[in-house]
mmCIF file of C-alpha atoms in Angstrom:
data_model
loop_
_atom_site.group_PDB
_atom_site.id
_atom_site.type_symbol
_atom_site.label_atom_id
_atom_site.label_comp_id
_atom_site.label_asym_id
_atom_site.label_seq_id
_atom_site.Cartn_x
_atom_site.Cartn_y
_atom_site.Cartn_z
ATOM 1 C CA MET A 85 5.421 28.855 21.250
ATOM 2 C CA TYR A 86 7.502 29.635 24.326
ATOM 3 C CA GLN A 87 10.816 30.589 22.700
ATOM 4 C CA GLY A 88 9.907 34.276 22.554
ATOM 5 C CA MET A 89 8.866 34.142 26.206
ATOM 6 C CA THR A 90 12.099 32.720 27.621
ATOM 7 C CA VAL A 91 15.689 33.866 27.936
ATOM 8 C CA LYS A 92 16.661 32.234 24.586
ATOM 9 C CA THR A 93 16.003 35.290 22.472
ATOM 10 C CA SER A 94 19.031 37.407 21.591
ATOM 11 C CA LEU A 95 17.702 40.927 22.195
ATOM 12 C CA THR A 96 17.375 42.358 25.677
ATOM 13 C CA ASP A 97 14.219 44.302 24.875
ATOM 14 C CA GLU A 98 12.612 41.092 23.668
ATOM 15 C CA LYS A 99 13.636 39.364 26.874
ATOM 16 C CA ALA A 100 12.036 42.118 28.955
ATOM 17 C CA SER A 101 8.905 42.020 26.791
ATOM 18 C CA ALA A 102 8.772 38.243 27.103
ATOM 19 C CA ALA A 103 8.960 38.472 30.890
ATOM 20 C CA HIS A 104 6.242 41.136 30.913
ATOM 21 C CA LEU A 105 3.980 39.003 28.688
ATOM 22 C CA ALA A 106 4.454 36.010 30.974
ATOM 23 C CA GLY A 107 3.333 38.151 33.894
ATOM 24 C CA VAL A 108 0.249 39.322 32.023
ATOM 25 C CA LEU A 109 -0.646 35.733 31.156
ATOM 26 C CA SER A 110 -0.302 34.663 34.786
ATOM 27 C CA LYS A 111 -2.796 37.365 35.789
ATOM 28 C CA LYS A 112 -5.308 36.720 33.011
ATOM 29 C CA ALA A 113 -5.107 32.954 32.509
ATOM 30 C CA GLY A 114 -6.803 30.387 34.686
ATOM 31 C CA PRO A 115 -5.841 26.886 35.781
ATOM 32 C CA SER A 116 -5.171 25.868 32.165
ATOM 33 C CA PHE A 117 -1.961 27.944 32.369
ATOM 34 C CA ILE A 118 -0.476 25.898 35.230
ATOM 35 C CA GLN A 119 1.692 23.621 33.093
ATOM 36 C CA HIS A 120 2.926 26.540 30.993
ATOM 37 C CA GLY A 121 3.571 28.559 34.133
ATOM 38 C CA TRP A 122 5.912 25.940 35.544
ATOM 39 C CA GLN A 123 7.730 25.749 32.194
ATOM 40 C CA LEU A 124 8.250 29.504 32.247
ATOM 41 C CA PHE A 125 9.129 29.928 35.903
ATOM 42 C CA GLU A 126 12.780 28.880 35.777
ATOM 43 C CA PRO A 127 13.612 31.208 32.848
ATOM 44 C CA ILE A 128 11.843 34.034 34.664
ATOM 45 C CA LEU A 129 13.777 33.384 37.860
ATOM 46 C CA HIS A 130 16.981 33.213 35.837
ATOM 47 C CA GLY A 131 16.075 36.602 34.342
ATOM 48 C CA CYS A 132 16.333 38.120 37.804
ATOM 49 C CA SER A 133 20.109 37.742 37.571
ATOM 50 C CA TYR A 134 20.463 38.732 33.912
ATOM 51 C CA PHE A 135 23.067 41.363 33.032
ATOM 52 C CA HIS A 136 20.572 43.888 31.631
ATOM 53 C CA ASP A 137 18.713 46.127 34.098
ATOM 54 C CA GLU A 138 15.351 46.088 32.342
ATOM 55 C CA VAL A 139 15.317 42.303 32.088
ATOM 56 C CA ARG A 140 16.171 41.888 35.778
ATOM 57 C CA GLY A 141 13.520 44.384 36.833
ATOM 58 C CA GLN A 142 10.736 42.963 34.695
ATOM 59 C CA SER A 143 11.628 39.397 35.676
ATOM 60 C CA ALA A 144 11.374 40.368 39.348
ATOM 61 C CA LYS A 145 7.875 41.778 38.882
ATOM 62 C CA THR A 146 6.751 38.737 36.894
ATOM 63 C CA ALA A 147 8.213 36.291 39.431
ATOM 64 C CA ALA A 148 6.009 37.874 42.115
ATOM 65 C CA LEU A 149 2.946 37.529 39.893
ATOM 66 C CA PHE A 150 3.775 33.865 39.277
ATOM 67 C CA CYS A 151 3.778 33.272 43.035
ATOM 68 C CA GLY A 152 0.269 34.653 43.199
ATOM 69 C CA PHE A 153 -0.793 32.451 40.301
ATOM 70 C CA PHE A 154 0.701 29.262 41.754
ATOM 71 C CA THR A 155 -0.732 29.825 45.247
ATOM 72 C CA GLN A 156 -4.161 30.455 43.758
ATOM 73 C CA HIS A 157 -4.350 27.733 41.112
ATOM 74 C CA ASP A 158 -1.852 25.050 42.204
ATOM 75 C CA ALA A 159 -1.760 25.402 45.984
ATOM 76 C CA ALA A 160 -1.605 21.655 46.638
ATOM 77 C CA ASN A 161 1.642 21.328 44.707
ATOM 78 C CA PRO A 162 4.523 20.913 47.211
ATOM 79 C CA LYS A 163 6.758 22.985 44.927
ATOM 80 C CA VAL A 164 4.725 26.137 45.605
ATOM 81 C CA GLN A 165 6.176 26.737 49.078
ATOM 82 C CA GLN A 166 9.695 26.268 47.728
ATOM 83 C CA VAL A 167 9.044 28.683 44.859
ATOM 84 C CA LEU A 168 7.618 31.266 47.214
ATOM 85 C CA GLY A 169 10.737 31.104 49.368
ATOM 86 C CA GLU A 170 13.030 31.322 46.348
ATOM 87 C CA VAL A 171 11.259 34.344 44.922
ATOM 88 C CA ALA A 172 10.962 36.179 48.238
ATOM 89 C CA GLY A 173 14.642 35.657 48.986
ATOM 90 C CA ARG A 174 15.658 36.757 45.498
ATOM 91 C CA LEU A 175 13.550 39.910 45.668
ATOM 92 C CA PHE A 176 14.899 40.911 49.073
ATOM 93 C CA GLU A 177 18.446 40.362 47.811
ATOM 94 C CA MET A 178 17.869 42.375 44.626
ATOM 95 C CA THR A 179 16.381 45.229 46.617
ATOM 96 C CA THR A 180 19.414 45.600 48.825
ATOM 97 C CA THR A 181 22.335 44.528 46.612
ATOM 98 C CA ASP A 182 21.557 45.395 42.997
ATOM 99 C CA ASP A 183 23.617 48.348 41.764
ATOM 100 C CA SER A 184 20.792 49.739 39.608
ATOM 101 C CA LYS A 185 18.248 52.103 41.132
ATOM 102 C CA GLU A 186 15.721 51.089 38.480
ATOM 103 C CA VAL A 187 16.098 47.420 39.403
ATOM 104 C CA CYS A 188 15.900 48.251 43.108
ATOM 105 C CA SER A 189 12.650 50.116 42.448
ATOM 106 C CA ASP A 190 11.243 47.250 40.343
ATOM 107 C CA SER A 191 12.211 44.759 43.044
ATOM 108 C CA LEU A 192 10.406 46.818 45.677
ATOM 109 C CA THR A 193 7.345 46.920 43.437
ATOM 110 C CA ALA A 194 7.594 43.136 43.197
ATOM 111 C CA VAL A 195 7.840 42.821 46.992
ATOM 112 C CA GLY A 196 4.642 44.843 47.320
ATOM 113 C CA THR A 197 2.978 42.680 44.672
ATOM 114 C CA LEU A 198 4.020 39.527 46.519
ATOM 115 C CA PHE A 199 2.215 40.678 49.671
ATOM 116 C CA GLU A 200 -0.789 41.685 47.562
ATOM 117 C CA VAL A 201 -1.315 38.481 45.583
ATOM 118 C CA VAL A 202 -0.319 35.866 48.182
ATOM 119 C CA SER A 203 -2.344 35.227 51.334
ATOM 120 C CA PRO A 204 -1.200 36.570 54.720
ATOM 121 C CA ALA A 205 -0.952 33.009 56.044
ATOM 122 C CA LEU A 206 1.664 32.130 53.439
ATOM 123 C CA MET A 207 3.501 35.461 53.677
ATOM 124 C CA ALA A 208 3.777 35.612 57.482
ATOM 125 C CA SER A 209 7.235 34.044 57.548
ATOM 126 C CA TYR A 210 8.568 36.625 55.089
ATOM 127 C CA VAL A 211 7.569 39.777 56.956
ATOM 128 C CA GLU A 212 10.935 40.107 58.689
ATOM 129 C CA GLY A 213 12.887 39.725 55.453
ATOM 130 C CA ALA A 214 10.681 42.220 53.637
ATOM 131 C CA SER A 215 10.895 44.686 56.513
ATOM 132 C CA GLN A 216 14.681 44.492 56.607
ATOM 133 C CA ALA A 217 14.955 45.013 52.847
ATOM 134 C CA ILE A 218 12.590 47.987 52.905
ATOM 135 C CA MET A 219 14.330 49.468 55.932
ATOM 136 C CA THR A 220 17.675 49.216 54.115
ATOM 137 C CA VAL A 221 16.293 51.367 51.310
ATOM 138 C CA LEU A 222 14.492 53.850 53.547
ATOM 139 C CA THR A 223 17.704 54.422 55.480
ATOM 140 C CA GLU A 224 19.530 54.819 52.142
ATOM 141 C CA LYS A 225 21.880 51.900 52.739
ATOM 142 C CA ALA A 226 21.024 49.802 49.670
ATOM 143 C CA VAL A 227 23.983 49.257 47.340
ATOM 144 C CA CYS A 228 22.480 51.362 44.558
ATOM 145 C CA GLN A 229 22.104 54.268 46.999
ATOM 146 C CA THR A 230 25.707 54.143 48.172
ATOM 147 C CA LEU A 231 27.351 54.152 44.751
ATOM 148 C CA ALA A 232 28.414 57.386 43.078
ATOM 149 C CA ASP A 233 26.198 58.265 40.130
ATOM 150 C CA ASP A 234 27.788 58.135 36.704
ATOM 151 C CA GLU A 235 24.986 60.256 35.274
ATOM 152 C CA ASP A 236 25.725 63.795 34.173
ATOM 153 C CA ASP A 237 22.167 64.899 34.821
ATOM 154 C CA ASP A 238 21.842 65.600 38.553
ATOM 155 C CA GLU A 239 18.094 66.167 38.196
ATOM 156 C CA GLU A 240 17.628 62.737 36.625
ATOM 157 C CA SER A 241 19.659 61.178 39.424
ATOM 158 C CA GLU A 242 17.458 62.886 42.016
ATOM 159 C CA ASP A 243 14.376 61.576 40.237
ATOM 160 C CA HIS A 244 15.740 58.046 40.507
ATOM 161 C CA ASP A 245 16.493 58.560 44.198
ATOM 162 C CA GLY A 246 12.948 59.759 44.779
ATOM 163 C CA GLN A 247 11.504 56.851 42.830
ATOM 164 C CA VAL A 248 13.376 54.320 44.941
ATOM 165 C CA MET A 249 12.162 55.917 48.183
ATOM 166 C CA ASP A 250 8.588 56.145 46.878
ATOM 167 C CA THR A 251 8.467 52.493 45.878
ATOM 168 C CA ALA A 252 9.939 51.487 49.242
ATOM 169 C CA ALA A 253 7.152 53.394 50.990
ATOM 170 C CA GLU A 254 4.534 51.821 48.713
ATOM 171 C CA ALA A 255 5.917 48.336 49.384
ATOM 172 C CA PHE A 256 5.719 48.998 53.104
ATOM 173 C CA GLU A 257 2.111 50.140 52.733
ATOM 174 C CA GLN A 258 1.246 46.888 50.965
ATOM 175 C CA VAL A 259 2.857 44.748 53.666
ATOM 176 C CA ALA A 260 0.852 46.660 56.281
ATOM 177 C CA LYS A 261 -2.336 46.236 54.264
ATOM 178 C CA CYS A 262 -1.693 42.498 54.021
ATOM 179 C CA PHE A 263 -1.557 42.013 57.801
ATOM 180 C CA GLY A 264 -3.692 44.877 59.102
ATOM 181 C CA SER A 265 -3.653 45.283 62.873
ATOM 182 C CA GLY A 266 -1.219 42.382 63.178
ATOM 183 C CA PHE A 267 1.459 44.598 61.652
ATOM 184 C CA ALA A 268 1.453 47.120 64.517
ATOM 185 C CA GLN A 269 4.557 45.799 66.293
ATOM 186 C CA THR A 270 6.618 45.840 63.092
ATOM 187 C CA PHE A 271 5.362 49.321 62.285
ATOM 188 C CA ALA A 272 6.731 50.604 65.597
ATOM 189 C CA THR A 273 10.293 49.995 64.382
ATOM 190 C CA PHE A 274 9.645 52.026 61.238
ATOM 191 C CA LEU A 275 7.923 55.005 62.834
ATOM 192 C CA PRO A 276 11.179 56.916 63.541
ATOM 193 C CA VAL A 277 12.190 56.484 59.895
ATOM 194 C CA PHE A 278 8.939 57.912 58.540
ATOM 195 C CA THR A 279 8.970 60.649 61.165
ATOM 196 C CA LYS A 280 12.383 61.690 59.890
ATOM 197 C CA MET A 281 11.199 61.579 56.268
ATOM 198 C CA ALA A 282 8.288 63.883 57.124
ATOM 199 C CA LYS A 283 10.400 66.569 58.834
ATOM 200 C CA PRO A 284 9.962 70.106 57.408
ATOM 201 C CA SER A 285 13.688 70.252 56.645
ATOM 202 C CA LYS A 286 13.454 67.302 54.258
ATOM 203 C CA ALA A 287 12.921 67.592 50.504
ATOM 204 C CA ASP A 288 9.385 67.697 49.126
ATOM 205 C CA ASN A 289 9.443 64.116 47.824
ATOM 206 C CA SER A 290 10.614 62.841 51.214
ATOM 207 C CA ARG A 291 7.843 64.688 53.079
ATOM 208 C CA VAL A 292 5.244 63.493 50.589
ATOM 209 C CA ALA A 293 6.355 59.867 50.908
ATOM 210 C CA GLY A 294 6.643 60.048 54.703
ATOM 211 C CA THR A 295 3.219 61.589 55.325
ATOM 212 C CA GLY A 296 1.584 59.404 52.689
ATOM 213 C CA VAL A 297 2.797 56.133 54.122
ATOM 214 C CA LEU A 298 1.906 57.169 57.680
ATOM 215 C CA ALA A 299 -1.657 57.924 56.587
ATOM 216 C CA GLU A 300 -2.072 54.703 54.596
ATOM 217 C CA VAL A 301 -0.516 52.454 57.227
ATOM 218 C CA SER A 302 -2.679 54.058 59.917
ATOM 219 C CA LYS A 303 -5.714 53.086 57.866
ATOM 220 C CA SER A 304 -4.452 49.494 57.614
ATOM 221 C CA LEU A 305 -3.730 49.255 61.342
ATOM 222 C CA GLY A 306 -7.130 50.619 62.350
ATOM 223 C CA PRO A 307 -7.582 50.863 66.146
ATOM 224 C CA ALA A 308 -4.151 49.243 66.572
ATOM 225 C CA VAL A 309 -2.590 52.581 65.576
ATOM 226 C CA SER A 310 -3.637 53.986 68.954
ATOM 227 C CA PRO A 311 -0.200 53.758 70.670
ATOM 228 C CA TYR A 312 1.329 55.810 67.865
ATOM 229 C CA LEU A 313 -1.556 58.165 67.195
ATOM 230 C CA ASN A 314 -0.216 61.168 69.092
ATOM 231 C CA ASP A 315 3.077 61.091 67.198
ATOM 232 C CA ILE A 316 1.410 60.580 63.829
ATOM 233 C CA GLY A 317 -1.261 63.163 64.610
ATOM 234 C CA ALA A 318 1.365 65.803 65.337
ATOM 235 C CA ILE A 319 2.955 65.137 61.943
ATOM 236 C CA MET A 320 -0.428 65.379 60.209
ATOM 237 C CA MET A 321 -1.305 68.633 61.961
ATOM 238 C CA ARG A 322 2.010 70.203 61.010
ATOM 239 C CA GLY A 323 1.638 69.016 57.435
ATOM 240 C CA LEU A 324 -1.712 70.769 56.996
ATOM 241 C CA GLY A 325 0.285 73.997 56.675
ATOM 242 C CA ASP A 326 3.075 72.609 54.502
ATOM 243 C CA ASP A 327 4.241 74.453 51.373
ATOM 244 C CA SER A 328 3.708 71.312 49.285
ATOM 245 C CA GLN A 329 0.138 70.723 48.182
ATOM 246 C CA LEU A 330 0.815 66.971 48.090
ATOM 247 C CA VAL A 331 1.857 67.006 51.731
ATOM 248 C CA ARG A 332 -1.248 69.032 52.649
ATOM 249 C CA ARG A 333 -3.370 66.555 50.732
ATOM 250 C CA ASN A 334 -1.806 63.573 52.511
ATOM 251 C CA CYS A 335 -2.178 65.168 55.925
ATOM 252 C CA ALA A 336 -5.804 66.152 55.412
ATOM 253 C CA TYR A 337 -6.513 62.557 54.469
ATOM 254 C CA GLY A 338 -4.469 61.345 57.436
ATOM 255 C CA CYS A 339 -6.456 63.446 59.920
ATOM 256 C CA GLY A 340 -9.669 61.854 58.720
ATOM 257 C CA VAL A 341 -8.153 58.382 58.912
ATOM 258 C CA LEU A 342 -6.941 58.872 62.485
ATOM 259 C CA ALA A 343 -10.405 60.069 63.533
ATOM 260 C CA MET A 344 -11.918 56.881 62.140
ATOM 261 C CA CYS A 345 -9.265 54.684 63.766
ATOM 262 C CA SER A 346 -9.519 56.089 67.305
ATOM 263 C CA PRO A 347 -12.341 58.634 67.693
ATOM 264 C CA GLN A 348 -12.090 59.086 71.457
ATOM 265 C CA GLN A 349 -8.361 59.684 71.271
ATOM 266 C CA VAL A 350 -8.754 62.339 68.563
ATOM 267 C CA LEU A 351 -11.833 64.046 70.041
ATOM 268 C CA PRO A 352 -9.945 66.325 72.499
ATOM 269 C CA SER A 353 -8.009 67.816 69.564
ATOM 270 C CA VAL A 354 -10.982 68.282 67.256
ATOM 271 C CA ASN A 355 -11.148 72.092 67.482
ATOM 272 C CA ALA A 356 -7.441 72.436 66.754
ATOM 273 C CA ILE A 357 -7.787 70.090 63.790
ATOM 274 C CA LEU A 358 -10.762 72.024 62.412
ATOM 275 C CA ALA A 359 -8.930 75.315 62.782
ATOM 276 C CA ALA A 360 -5.914 73.925 60.914
ATOM 277 C CA MET A 361 -8.188 72.452 58.252
ATOM 278 C CA GLN A 362 -10.058 75.701 57.560
ATOM 279 C CA PRO A 363 -7.470 77.265 55.178
ATOM 280 C CA LEU A 364 -7.541 74.103 53.085
ATOM 281 C CA LEU A 365 -11.207 74.727 52.261
ATOM 282 C CA GLN A 366 -10.664 78.103 50.613
ATOM 283 C CA LYS A 367 -11.386 78.494 46.906
ATOM 284 C CA ASN A 368 -7.780 79.369 46.139
ATOM 285 C CA GLU A 369 -6.589 76.012 47.507
ATOM 286 C CA GLU A 370 -5.693 73.218 45.079
ATOM 287 C CA ALA A 371 -8.742 71.081 44.233
ATOM 288 C CA GLY A 372 -7.242 67.798 45.451
ATOM 289 C CA VAL A 373 -6.364 69.339 48.815
ATOM 290 C CA ARG A 374 -9.880 70.735 49.220
ATOM 291 C CA ASP A 375 -11.401 67.369 48.329
ATOM 292 C CA ASN A 376 -9.302 65.573 50.930
ATOM 293 C CA ALA A 377 -10.120 68.200 53.544
ATOM 294 C CA VAL A 378 -13.858 67.822 52.905
ATOM 295 C CA SER A 379 -13.521 64.036 52.990
ATOM 296 C CA ALA A 380 -11.628 64.279 56.280
ATOM 297 C CA ILE A 381 -14.396 66.367 57.823
ATOM 298 C CA CYS A 382 -16.927 63.797 56.635
ATOM 299 C CA ARG A 383 -14.923 60.998 58.232
ATOM 300 C CA MET A 384 -14.689 62.958 61.457
ATOM 301 C CA ILE A 385 -18.449 63.509 61.527
ATOM 302 C CA GLN A 386 -19.038 59.845 60.733
ATOM 303 C CA ALA A 387 -16.760 58.852 63.623
ATOM 304 C CA GLY A 388 -18.469 61.298 65.991
ATOM 305 C CA VAL A 389 -15.415 63.524 66.207
ATOM 306 C CA THR A 390 -17.075 66.933 66.032
ATOM 307 C CA GLY A 391 -16.559 70.309 67.627
ATOM 308 C CA GLU A 392 -18.409 73.594 67.920
ATOM 309 C CA GLY A 393 -17.148 74.799 64.549
ATOM 310 C CA THR A 394 -17.906 71.651 62.584
ATOM 311 C CA PRO A 395 -21.296 72.652 61.100
ATOM 312 C CA GLY A 396 -20.118 76.052 59.899
ATOM 313 C CA LEU A 397 -16.822 74.731 58.592
ATOM 314 C CA PHE A 398 -18.515 71.953 56.665
ATOM 315 C CA ALA A 399 -21.099 74.355 55.251
ATOM 316 C CA GLY A 400 -18.321 76.685 54.166
ATOM 317 C CA ALA A 401 -16.664 73.863 52.286
ATOM 318 C CA MET A 402 -19.806 73.370 50.247
#
């Protein structure tokens, strides 16, 4: 039954499919899968060091899912803590040292999954390791980012670069979501990195990732974002006029989030925010941008962050 789900099969695509199937089973099956899960774990962990990129990447994502399964359905087993440490360490290592950008991206996805499916209490000791791995990627110092590309297609190479940065940002968002306000101190060390990513001189995908993660992490931090609100708010305000509709969308959302997180701190800037938001409500603006702008105004009203122009601006958006 398990031969097609382990590393014994001869074809790499079958190995990757087997690892994927094991991950699906761990998500869908209940306690009855515990024995099978332990039988499959070692082959899955071994797959993380397999020679083929797709097998390594899929094994990494499945290993994270197995951690969630074991902590949920077999928490009393003393092996669970050991497995969690093994998987976390392996994922952090793959993120920083694997020479494949696809595997680096898959490993980052797995890191995010780990902080999603395992409780904050169990993941607290791995925050530093995850932060260091993510920081290595965001500062473009991972091994796969320092190697010369063998690909002839420069556009494809750029897509891979963007994917790695995007998944790093998404992993960081998930770590922040896991710990909420308790993540504020760690976030402070990352703020300069995301500020740099969001600079107007950066490429579109960098600005999109930078503004997006700042908005999402602000939401996770809640009132604890207050010490960093002025810096983040300035980035959001600037982004409302960005050439990229995705940046404008992120920044409209971010303005609403900041108003909910710290209303009194945002209130003095409300008229400036409303003025910058007004062009985003025009009919010729992209629908997603308009939706986020309207939602931001609603959040501001809900938080009591209103100015003289709020009623007319909101009516105009309707």
